[in-house]
Coordinates of N, CA and C in Angstrom, one line a residue:
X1 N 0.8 -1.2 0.0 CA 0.0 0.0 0.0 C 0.9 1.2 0.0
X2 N 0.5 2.0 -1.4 CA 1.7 3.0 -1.2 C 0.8 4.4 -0.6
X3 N 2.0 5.2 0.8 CA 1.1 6.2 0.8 C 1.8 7.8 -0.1
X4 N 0.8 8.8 -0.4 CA 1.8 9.8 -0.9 C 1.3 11.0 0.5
X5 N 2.4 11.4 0.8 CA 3.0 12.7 1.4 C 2.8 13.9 0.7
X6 N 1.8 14.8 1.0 CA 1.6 16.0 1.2 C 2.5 17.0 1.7
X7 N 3.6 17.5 0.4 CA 4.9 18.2 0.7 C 3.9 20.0 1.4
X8 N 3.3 20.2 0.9 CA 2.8 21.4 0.5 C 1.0 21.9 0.5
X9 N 0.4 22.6 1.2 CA -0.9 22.5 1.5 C -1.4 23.8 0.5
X10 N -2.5 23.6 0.1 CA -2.8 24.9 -1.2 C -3.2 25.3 -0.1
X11 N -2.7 27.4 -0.5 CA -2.8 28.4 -0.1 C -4.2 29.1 -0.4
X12 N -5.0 29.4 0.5 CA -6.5 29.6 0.4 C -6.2 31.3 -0.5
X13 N -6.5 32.2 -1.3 CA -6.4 33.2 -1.9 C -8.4 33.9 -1.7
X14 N -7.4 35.0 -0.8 CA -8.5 35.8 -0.1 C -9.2 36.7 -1.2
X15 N -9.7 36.9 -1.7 CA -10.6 38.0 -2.5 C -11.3 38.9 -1.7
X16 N -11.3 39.8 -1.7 CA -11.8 40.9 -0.5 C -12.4 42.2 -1.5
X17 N -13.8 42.9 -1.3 CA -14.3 43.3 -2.3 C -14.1 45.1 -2.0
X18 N -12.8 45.1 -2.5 CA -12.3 46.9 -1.8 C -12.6 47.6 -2.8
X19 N -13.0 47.4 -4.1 CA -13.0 48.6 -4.8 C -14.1 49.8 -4.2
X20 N -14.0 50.9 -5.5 CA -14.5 51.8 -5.3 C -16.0 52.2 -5.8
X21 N -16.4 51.3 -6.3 CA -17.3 51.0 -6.7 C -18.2 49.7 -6.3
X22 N -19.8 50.5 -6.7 CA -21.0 49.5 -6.1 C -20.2 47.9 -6.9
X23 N -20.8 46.6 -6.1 CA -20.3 45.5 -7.0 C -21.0 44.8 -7.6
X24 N -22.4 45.6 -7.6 CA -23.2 44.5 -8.5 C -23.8 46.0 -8.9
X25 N -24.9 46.3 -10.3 CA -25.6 47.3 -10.7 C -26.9 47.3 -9.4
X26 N -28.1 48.0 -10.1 CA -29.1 48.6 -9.1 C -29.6 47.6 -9.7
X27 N -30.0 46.9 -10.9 CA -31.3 45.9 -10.9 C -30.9 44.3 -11.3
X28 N -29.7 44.2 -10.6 CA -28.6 42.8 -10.7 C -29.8 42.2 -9.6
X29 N -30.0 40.8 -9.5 CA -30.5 40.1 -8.6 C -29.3 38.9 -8.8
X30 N -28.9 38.7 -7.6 CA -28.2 37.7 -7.7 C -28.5 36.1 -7.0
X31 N -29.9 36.5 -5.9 CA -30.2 35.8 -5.2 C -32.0 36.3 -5.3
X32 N -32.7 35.2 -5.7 CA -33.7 35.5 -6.3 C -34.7 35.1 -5.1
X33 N -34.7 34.3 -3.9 CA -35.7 35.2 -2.5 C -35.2 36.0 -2.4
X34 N -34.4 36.8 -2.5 CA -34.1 37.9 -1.1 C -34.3 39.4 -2.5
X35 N -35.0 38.9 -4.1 CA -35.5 39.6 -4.7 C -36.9 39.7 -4.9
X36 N -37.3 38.7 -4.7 CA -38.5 38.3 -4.3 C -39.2 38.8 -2.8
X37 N -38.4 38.5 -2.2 CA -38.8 39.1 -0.5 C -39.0 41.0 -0.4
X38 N -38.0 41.3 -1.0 CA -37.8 42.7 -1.2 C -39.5 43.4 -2.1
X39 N -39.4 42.5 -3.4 CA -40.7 43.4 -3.7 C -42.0 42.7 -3.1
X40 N -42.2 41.8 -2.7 CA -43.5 41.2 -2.0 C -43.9 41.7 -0.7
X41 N -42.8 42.2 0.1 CA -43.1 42.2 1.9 C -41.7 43.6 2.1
X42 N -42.1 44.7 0.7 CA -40.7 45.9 1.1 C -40.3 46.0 2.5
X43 N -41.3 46.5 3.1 CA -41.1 46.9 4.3 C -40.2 46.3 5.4
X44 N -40.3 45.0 5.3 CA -39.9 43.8 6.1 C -38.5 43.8 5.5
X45 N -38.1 43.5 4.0 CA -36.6 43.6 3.7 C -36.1 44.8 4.1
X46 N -36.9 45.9 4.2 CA -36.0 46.8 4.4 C -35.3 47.0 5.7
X47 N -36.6 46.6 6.7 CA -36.3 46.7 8.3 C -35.0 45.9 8.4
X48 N -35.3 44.9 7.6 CA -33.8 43.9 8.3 C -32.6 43.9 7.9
X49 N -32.8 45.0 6.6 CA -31.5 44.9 6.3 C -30.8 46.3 7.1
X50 N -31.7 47.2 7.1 CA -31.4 48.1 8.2 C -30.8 47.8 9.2
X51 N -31.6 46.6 10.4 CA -30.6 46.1 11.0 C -29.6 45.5 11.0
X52 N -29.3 45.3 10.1 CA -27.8 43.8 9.6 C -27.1 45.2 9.5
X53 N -27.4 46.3 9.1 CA -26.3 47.7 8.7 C -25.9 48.2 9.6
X54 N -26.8 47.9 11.1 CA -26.6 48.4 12.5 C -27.5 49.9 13.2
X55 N -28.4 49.7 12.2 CA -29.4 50.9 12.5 C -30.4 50.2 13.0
X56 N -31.5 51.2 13.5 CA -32.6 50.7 14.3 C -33.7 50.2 13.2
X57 N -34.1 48.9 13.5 CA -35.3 48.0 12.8 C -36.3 48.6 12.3
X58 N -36.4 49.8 13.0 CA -37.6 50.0 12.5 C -37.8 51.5 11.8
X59 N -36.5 51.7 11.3 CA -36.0 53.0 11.0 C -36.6 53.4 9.4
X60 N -36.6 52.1 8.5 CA -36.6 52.5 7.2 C -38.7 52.7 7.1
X61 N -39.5 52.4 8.3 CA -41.0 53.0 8.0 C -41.0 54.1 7.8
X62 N -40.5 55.1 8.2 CA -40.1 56.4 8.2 C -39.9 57.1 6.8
X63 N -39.9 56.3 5.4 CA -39.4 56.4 4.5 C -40.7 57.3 3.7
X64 N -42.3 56.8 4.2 CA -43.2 57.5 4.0 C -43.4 58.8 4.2
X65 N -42.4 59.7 4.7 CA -42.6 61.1 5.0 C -41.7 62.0 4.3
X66 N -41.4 61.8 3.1 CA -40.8 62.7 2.0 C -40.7 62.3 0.6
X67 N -41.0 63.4 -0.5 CA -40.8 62.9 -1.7 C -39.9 61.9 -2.1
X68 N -39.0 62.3 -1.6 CA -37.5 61.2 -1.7 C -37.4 60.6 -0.5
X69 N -37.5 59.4 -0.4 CA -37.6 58.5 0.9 C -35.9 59.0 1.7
X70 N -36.2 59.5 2.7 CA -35.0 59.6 3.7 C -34.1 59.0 4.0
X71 N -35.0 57.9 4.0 CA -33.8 56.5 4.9 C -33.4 55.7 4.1
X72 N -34.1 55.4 3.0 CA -33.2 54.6 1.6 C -32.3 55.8 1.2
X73 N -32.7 57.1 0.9 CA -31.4 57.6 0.5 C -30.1 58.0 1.5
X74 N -30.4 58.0 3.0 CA -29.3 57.8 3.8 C -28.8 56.8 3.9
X75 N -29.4 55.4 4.0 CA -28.8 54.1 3.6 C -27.6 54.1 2.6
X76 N -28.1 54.6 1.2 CA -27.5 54.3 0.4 C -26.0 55.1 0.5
X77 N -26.0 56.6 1.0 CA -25.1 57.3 1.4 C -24.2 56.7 2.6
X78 N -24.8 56.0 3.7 CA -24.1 55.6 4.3 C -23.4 54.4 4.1
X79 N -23.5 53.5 3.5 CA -22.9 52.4 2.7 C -21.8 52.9 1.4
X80 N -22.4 54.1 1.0 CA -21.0 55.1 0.1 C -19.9 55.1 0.8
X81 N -20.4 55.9 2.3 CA -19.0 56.4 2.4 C -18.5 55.4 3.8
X82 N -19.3 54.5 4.1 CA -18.6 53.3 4.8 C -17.3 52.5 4.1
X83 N -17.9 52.2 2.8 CA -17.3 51.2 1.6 C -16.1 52.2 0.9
X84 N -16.2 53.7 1.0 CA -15.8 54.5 -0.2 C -16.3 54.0 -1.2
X85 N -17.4 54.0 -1.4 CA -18.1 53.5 -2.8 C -17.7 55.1 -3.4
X86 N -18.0 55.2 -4.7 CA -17.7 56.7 -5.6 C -19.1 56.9 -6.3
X87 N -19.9 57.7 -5.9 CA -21.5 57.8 -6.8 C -21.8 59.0 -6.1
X88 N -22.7 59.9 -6.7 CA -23.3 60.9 -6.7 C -24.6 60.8 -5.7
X89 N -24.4 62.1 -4.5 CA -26.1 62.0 -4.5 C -27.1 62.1 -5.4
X90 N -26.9 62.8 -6.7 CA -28.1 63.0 -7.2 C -28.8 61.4 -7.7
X91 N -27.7 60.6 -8.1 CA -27.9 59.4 -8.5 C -28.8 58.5 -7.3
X92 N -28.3 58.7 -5.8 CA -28.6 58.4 -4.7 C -30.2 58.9 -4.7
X93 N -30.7 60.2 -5.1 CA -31.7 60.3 -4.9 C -32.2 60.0 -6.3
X94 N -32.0 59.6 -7.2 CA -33.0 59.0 -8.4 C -33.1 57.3 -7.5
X95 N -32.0 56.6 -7.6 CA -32.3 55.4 -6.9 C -33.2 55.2 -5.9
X96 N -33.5 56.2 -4.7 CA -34.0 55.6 -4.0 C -35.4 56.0 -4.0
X97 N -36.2 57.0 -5.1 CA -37.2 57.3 -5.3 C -37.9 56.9 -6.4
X98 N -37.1 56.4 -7.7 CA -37.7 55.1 -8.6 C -37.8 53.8 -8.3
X99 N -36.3 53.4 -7.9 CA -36.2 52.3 -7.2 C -35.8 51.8 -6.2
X100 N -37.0 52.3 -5.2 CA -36.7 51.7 -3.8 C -35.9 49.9 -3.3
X101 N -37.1 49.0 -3.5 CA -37.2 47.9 -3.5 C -35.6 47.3 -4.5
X102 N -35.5 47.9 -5.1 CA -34.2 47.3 -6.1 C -32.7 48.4 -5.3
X103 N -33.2 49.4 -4.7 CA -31.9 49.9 -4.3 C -31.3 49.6 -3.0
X104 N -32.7 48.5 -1.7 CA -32.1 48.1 -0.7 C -31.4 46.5 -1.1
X105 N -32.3 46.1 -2.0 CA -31.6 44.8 -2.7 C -29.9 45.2 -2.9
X106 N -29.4 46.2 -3.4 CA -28.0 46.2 -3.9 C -27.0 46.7 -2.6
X107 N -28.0 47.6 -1.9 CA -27.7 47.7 -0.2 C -27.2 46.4 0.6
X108 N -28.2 45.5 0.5 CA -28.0 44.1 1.2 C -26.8 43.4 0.6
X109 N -27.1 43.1 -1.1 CA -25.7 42.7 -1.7 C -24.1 43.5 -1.3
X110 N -24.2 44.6 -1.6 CA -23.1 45.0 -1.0 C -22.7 45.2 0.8
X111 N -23.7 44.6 1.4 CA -23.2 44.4 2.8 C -22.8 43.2 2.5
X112 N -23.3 41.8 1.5 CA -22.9 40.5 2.1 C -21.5 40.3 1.2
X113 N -21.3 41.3 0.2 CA -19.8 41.2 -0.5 C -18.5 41.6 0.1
X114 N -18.8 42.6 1.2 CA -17.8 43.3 1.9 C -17.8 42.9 3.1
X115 N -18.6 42.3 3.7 CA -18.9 41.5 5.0 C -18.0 40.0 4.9
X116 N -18.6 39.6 4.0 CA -17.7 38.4 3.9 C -17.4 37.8 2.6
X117 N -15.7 38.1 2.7 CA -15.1 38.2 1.3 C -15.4 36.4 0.9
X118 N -14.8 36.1 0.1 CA -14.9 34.8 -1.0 C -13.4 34.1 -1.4
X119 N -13.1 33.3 -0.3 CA -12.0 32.3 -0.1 C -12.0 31.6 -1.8
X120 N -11.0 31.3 -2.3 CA -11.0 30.8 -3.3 C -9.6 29.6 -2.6
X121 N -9.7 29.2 -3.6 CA -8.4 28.0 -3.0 C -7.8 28.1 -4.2
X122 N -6.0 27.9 -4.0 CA -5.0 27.9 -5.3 C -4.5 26.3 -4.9
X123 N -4.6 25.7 -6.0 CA -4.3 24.2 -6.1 C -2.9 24.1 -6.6
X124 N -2.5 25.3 -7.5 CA -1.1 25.0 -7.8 C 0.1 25.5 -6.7
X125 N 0.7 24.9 -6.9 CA 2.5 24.9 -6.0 C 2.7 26.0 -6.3
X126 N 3.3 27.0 -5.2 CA 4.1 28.0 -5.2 C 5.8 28.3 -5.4

């Protein structure tokens, strides 16, 4: 019985999502409940993603009290300049008053891209 020896263990290759820019567009779905959840029960996607961002749950109802919803467009500003994302408020306020439901969706995506990067594994020898 022959055994083979493992000179060398592949090195895991960290991907970490630092750029300067959003990492998916505004109407990318990449995960089709949590695009589905968003437009069927808004309110509810919003609350939670609110909290996964570290604001109060029940922050984004509040959204009903201005032309341009307040708290999707502070969301989105504060995930700008958490991330150094590079985008425009005015863009911030077309986003979050055409597309609400699609602009906490890219909110949530970009928390779970920069939250937790994407381990790849390198099989070849260094």
């Amino acid at each position: 019985m022959a055994t083979k020896m493992v000179i060398q263990q592949p090195k895991p290759l960290v991907v970490a999502a630092a750029s300067d820019q959003w990492n998916t567009s505004i109407c990318e779905c990449d995960n089709l409940n949590e695009c589905c959840f968003s437009v069927w029960c808004f309110p509810c996607f919003a609350c939670i993603t609110a909290r996964d961002h570290g604001e109060c749950l029940c922050l984004p109802l509040l959204d009903s009290f201005g032309l341009i919803p307040p708290i999707t467009l502070s969301m989105r500003v504060s995930m700008r300049r958490r991330y150094g994302i590079q985008d425009t408020i005015c863009n911030d306020c077309v986003y979050a008053f055409f597309c609400g439901p699609c602009s906490w969706c890219q909110i949530r995506r970009e928390m779970k891209a920069r939250l937790h990067p994407v381990t790849l594994f390198n099989n070849k020898p260094t």
